[in-house]
Tab-separated table of C-alpha atoms in Angstrom:
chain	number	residue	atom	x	y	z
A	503	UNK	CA	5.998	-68.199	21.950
A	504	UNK	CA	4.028	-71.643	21.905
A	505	UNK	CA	6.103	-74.592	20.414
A	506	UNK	CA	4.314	-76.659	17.478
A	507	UNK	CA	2.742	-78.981	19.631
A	508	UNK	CA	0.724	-76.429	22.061
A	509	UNK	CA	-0.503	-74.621	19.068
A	510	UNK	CA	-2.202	-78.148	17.913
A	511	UNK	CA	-3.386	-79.023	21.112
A	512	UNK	CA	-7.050	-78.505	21.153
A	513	UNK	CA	-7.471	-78.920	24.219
A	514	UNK	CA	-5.684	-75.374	25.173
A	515	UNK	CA	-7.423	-72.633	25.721
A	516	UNK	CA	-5.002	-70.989	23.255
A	517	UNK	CA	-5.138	-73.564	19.937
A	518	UNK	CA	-4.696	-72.074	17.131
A	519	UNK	CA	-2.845	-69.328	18.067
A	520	UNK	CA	0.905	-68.326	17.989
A	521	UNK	CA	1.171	-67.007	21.737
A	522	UNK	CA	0.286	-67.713	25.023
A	523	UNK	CA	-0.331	-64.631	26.781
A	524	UNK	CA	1.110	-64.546	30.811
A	525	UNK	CA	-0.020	-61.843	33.170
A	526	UNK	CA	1.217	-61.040	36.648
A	527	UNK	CA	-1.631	-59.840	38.029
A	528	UNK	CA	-5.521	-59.658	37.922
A	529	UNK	CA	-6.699	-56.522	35.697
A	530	UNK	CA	-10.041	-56.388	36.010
A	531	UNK	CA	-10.897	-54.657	32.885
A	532	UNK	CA	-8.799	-57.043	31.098
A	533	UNK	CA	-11.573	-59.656	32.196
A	534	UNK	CA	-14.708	-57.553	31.709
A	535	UNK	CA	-13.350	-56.579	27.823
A	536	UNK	CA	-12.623	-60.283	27.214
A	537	UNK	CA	-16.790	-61.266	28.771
A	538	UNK	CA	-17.785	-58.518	26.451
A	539	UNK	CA	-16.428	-60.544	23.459
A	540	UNK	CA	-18.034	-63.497	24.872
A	541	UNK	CA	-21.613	-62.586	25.613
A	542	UNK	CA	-22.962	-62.972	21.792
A	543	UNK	CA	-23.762	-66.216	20.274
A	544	UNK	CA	-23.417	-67.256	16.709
A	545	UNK	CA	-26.798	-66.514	16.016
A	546	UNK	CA	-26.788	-63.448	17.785
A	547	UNK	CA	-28.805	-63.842	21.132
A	548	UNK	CA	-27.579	-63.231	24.042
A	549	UNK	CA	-25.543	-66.236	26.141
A	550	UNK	CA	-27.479	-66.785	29.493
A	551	UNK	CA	-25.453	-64.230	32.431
A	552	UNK	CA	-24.981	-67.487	34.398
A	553	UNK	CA	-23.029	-68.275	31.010
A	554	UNK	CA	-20.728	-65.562	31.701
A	555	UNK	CA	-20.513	-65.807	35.690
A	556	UNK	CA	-18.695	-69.041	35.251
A	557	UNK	CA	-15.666	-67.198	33.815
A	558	UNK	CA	-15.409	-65.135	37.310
A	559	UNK	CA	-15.863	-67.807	39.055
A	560	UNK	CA	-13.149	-69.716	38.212
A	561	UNK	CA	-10.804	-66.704	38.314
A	562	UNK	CA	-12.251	-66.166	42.023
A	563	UNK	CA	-11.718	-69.837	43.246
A	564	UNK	CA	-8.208	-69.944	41.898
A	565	UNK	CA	-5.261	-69.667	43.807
A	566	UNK	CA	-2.338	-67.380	42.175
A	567	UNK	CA	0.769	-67.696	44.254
A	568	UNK	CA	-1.429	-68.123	47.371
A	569	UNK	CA	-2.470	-63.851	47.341
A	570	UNK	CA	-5.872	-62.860	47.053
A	571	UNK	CA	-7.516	-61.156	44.366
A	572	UNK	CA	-7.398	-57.769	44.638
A	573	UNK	CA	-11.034	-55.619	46.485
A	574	UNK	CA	-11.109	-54.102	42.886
A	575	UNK	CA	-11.355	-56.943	41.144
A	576	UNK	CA	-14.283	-58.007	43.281
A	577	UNK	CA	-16.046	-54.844	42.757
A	578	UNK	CA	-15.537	-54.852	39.022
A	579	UNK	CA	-16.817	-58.465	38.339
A	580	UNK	CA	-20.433	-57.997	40.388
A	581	UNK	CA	-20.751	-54.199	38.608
A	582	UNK	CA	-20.592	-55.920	35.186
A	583	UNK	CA	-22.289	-59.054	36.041
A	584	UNK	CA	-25.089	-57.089	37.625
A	585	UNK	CA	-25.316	-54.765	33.996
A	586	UNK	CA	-24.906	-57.881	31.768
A	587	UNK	CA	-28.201	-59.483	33.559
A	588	UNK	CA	-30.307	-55.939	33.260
A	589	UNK	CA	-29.150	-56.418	29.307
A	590	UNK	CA	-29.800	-59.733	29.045
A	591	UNK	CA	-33.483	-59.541	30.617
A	592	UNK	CA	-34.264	-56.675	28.086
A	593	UNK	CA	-33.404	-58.332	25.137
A	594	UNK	CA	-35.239	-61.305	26.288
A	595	UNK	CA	-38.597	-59.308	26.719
A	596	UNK	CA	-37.993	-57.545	23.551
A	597	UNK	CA	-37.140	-61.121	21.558
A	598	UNK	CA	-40.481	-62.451	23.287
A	599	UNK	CA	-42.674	-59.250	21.829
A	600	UNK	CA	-41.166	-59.508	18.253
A	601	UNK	CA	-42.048	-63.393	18.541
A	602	UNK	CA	-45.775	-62.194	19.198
A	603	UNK	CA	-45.701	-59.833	16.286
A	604	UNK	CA	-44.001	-62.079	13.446
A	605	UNK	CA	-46.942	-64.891	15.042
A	606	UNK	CA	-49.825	-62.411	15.034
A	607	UNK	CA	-51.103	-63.805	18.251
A	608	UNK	CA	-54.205	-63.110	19.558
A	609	UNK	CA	-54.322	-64.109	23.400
A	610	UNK	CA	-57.583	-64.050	25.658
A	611	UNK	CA	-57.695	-61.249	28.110
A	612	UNK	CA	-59.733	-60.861	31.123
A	613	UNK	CA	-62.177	-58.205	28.816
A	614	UNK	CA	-63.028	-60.230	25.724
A	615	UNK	CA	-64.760	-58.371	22.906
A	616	UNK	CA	-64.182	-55.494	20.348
A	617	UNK	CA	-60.734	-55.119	22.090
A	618	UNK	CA	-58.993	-58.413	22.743
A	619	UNK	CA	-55.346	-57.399	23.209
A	620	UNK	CA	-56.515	-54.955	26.299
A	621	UNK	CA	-57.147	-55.721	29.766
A	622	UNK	CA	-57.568	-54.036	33.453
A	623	UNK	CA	-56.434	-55.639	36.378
A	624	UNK	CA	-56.765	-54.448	40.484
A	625	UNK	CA	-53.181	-55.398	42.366
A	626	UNK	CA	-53.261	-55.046	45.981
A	627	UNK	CA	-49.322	-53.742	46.725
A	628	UNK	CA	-46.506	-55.027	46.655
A	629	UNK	CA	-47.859	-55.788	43.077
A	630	UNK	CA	-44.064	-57.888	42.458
A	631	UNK	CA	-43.992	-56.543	38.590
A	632	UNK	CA	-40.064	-55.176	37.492
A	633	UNK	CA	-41.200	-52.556	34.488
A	634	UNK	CA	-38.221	-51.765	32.032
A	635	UNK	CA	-38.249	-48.850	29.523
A	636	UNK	CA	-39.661	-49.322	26.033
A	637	UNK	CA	-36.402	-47.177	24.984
A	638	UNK	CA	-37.797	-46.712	21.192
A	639	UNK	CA	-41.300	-45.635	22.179
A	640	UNK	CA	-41.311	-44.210	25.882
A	641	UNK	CA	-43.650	-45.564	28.664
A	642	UNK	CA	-42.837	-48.805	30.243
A	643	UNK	CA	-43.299	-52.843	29.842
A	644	UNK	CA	-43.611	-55.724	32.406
A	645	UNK	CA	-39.598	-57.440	32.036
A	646	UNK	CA	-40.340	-59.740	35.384
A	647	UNK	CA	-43.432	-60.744	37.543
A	648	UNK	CA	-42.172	-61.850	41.022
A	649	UNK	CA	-43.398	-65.226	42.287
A	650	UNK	CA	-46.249	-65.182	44.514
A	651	UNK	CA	-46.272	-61.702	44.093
A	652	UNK	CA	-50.383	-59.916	43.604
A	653	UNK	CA	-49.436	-59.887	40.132
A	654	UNK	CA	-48.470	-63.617	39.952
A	655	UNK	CA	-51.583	-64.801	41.819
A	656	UNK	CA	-54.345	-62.520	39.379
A	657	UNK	CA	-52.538	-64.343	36.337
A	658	UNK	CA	-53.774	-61.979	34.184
A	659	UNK	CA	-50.472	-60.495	33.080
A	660	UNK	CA	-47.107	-61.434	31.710
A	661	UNK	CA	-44.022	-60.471	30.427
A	662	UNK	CA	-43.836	-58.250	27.832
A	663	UNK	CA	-47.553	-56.656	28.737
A	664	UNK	CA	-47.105	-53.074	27.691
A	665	UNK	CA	-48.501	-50.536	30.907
A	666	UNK	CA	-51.074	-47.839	28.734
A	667	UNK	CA	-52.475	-46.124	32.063
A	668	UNK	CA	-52.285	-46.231	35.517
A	669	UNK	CA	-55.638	-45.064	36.843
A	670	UNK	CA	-57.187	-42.990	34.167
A	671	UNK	CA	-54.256	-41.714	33.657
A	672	UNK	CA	-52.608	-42.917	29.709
A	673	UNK	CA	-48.912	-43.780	30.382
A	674	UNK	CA	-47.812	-45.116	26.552
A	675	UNK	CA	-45.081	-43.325	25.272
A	676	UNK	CA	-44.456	-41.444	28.308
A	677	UNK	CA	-41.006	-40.463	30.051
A	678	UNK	CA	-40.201	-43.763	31.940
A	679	UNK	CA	-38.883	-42.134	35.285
A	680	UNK	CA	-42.477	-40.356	35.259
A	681	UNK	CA	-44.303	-43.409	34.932
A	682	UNK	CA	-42.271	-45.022	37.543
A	683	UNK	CA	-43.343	-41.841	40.068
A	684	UNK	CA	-47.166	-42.358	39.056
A	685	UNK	CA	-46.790	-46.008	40.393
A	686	UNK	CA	-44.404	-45.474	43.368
A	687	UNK	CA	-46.065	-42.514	44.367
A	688	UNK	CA	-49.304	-43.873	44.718
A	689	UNK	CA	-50.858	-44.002	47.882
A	690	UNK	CA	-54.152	-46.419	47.272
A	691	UNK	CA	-53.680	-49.958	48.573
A	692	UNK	CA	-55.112	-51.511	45.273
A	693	UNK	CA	-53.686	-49.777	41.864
A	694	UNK	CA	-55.613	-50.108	38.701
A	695	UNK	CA	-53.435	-50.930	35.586
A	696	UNK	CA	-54.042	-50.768	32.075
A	697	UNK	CA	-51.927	-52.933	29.892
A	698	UNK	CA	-51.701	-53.880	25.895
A	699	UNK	CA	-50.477	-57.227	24.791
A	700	UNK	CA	-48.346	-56.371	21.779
A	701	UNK	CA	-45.468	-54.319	20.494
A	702	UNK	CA	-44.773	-50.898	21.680
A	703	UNK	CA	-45.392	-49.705	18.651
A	704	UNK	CA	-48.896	-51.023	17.826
């Protein structure tokens, strides 16, 4: 039980509260629940992972009665970490494509004309471009484009690009872990790729 003066200290961890809570150990879930609570701002983005990685950190650097921290612990923090950044990247592509909508705009594109929000592009592979899953609408978007990648050095595409058809072949709206095998299993050292620049659901 704190004594007046801890519970008006603001610069504990635990002002404003009636306990301070004392553990004996490292539970790992017991961390991962409390950077759960932690990963939503006010205004309810997302806090940046690196945000979050600072909490491990200084559990990992501290010294507790000179023992280590337990293998479990280890494994537990990078498993969650690792999740939190997949999360975190999807709801930043998906903020970025609302942003487009509520703007309503209209970028140029390699094929100017009665289509503007279309465009083709040749990638010799690797083509560096991480593709998430639209999970409303099926089919896949561009989440990353790897520096100097093919895909960074055509320019053409960005984040947030929505992948129509590989080939000839029209990919929108289609199981994601078969569009993944059309692009994988492709055996052509340039791949063409059809994208739209807008929401999923346009």
């Amino acid at each position: 039980l704190l004594t007046d003066e801890e519970k008006n200290d603001p610069n504990k961890y635990y002002y404003n509260n009636q306990h301070d809570l004392r553990y004996t150990g490292i539970n790992v879930k017991l961390i991962t629940a409390f950077l759960s609570s932690k990963k939503t701002k006010a205004n309810g983005n997302l806090v940046h992972p690196s945000h979050l990685s600072k909490y491990g950190d200084a559990i990992k650097w501290a010294t507790v009665a000179g023992k280590k921290l337990p293998t479990e612990y280890h494994i537990g923090m990078d498993k969650f970490i690792r999740a939190y950044k997949k999360e975190f990247e999807f709801a930043e592509a998906k903020k970025n494509n609302n942003k487009r909508k509520s703007e309503g705009t209209e970028q140029t594109t390699r094929n100017p004309g009665r289509f503007p929000n279309y465009l083709t592009v040749h990638l010799t592979r690797p083509m560096g471009i991480l593709f998430e899953e639209n999970y409303d609408h099926g089919g896949a978007y561009i989440a990353e484009i790897n520096e100097g990648s093919s895909a960074a050095v055509d320019g053409s595409i960005c984040r947030g690009d929505q992948l129509i058809a590989i080939g000839e072949k029209r990919v929108s709206g289609m199981d994601f872990e078969e569009v993944m095998k059309l692009i994988v299993g492709g055996v052509e050292m340039k791949t063409k790729l059809s994208f739209f620049r807008g929401p999923a659901e346009s």
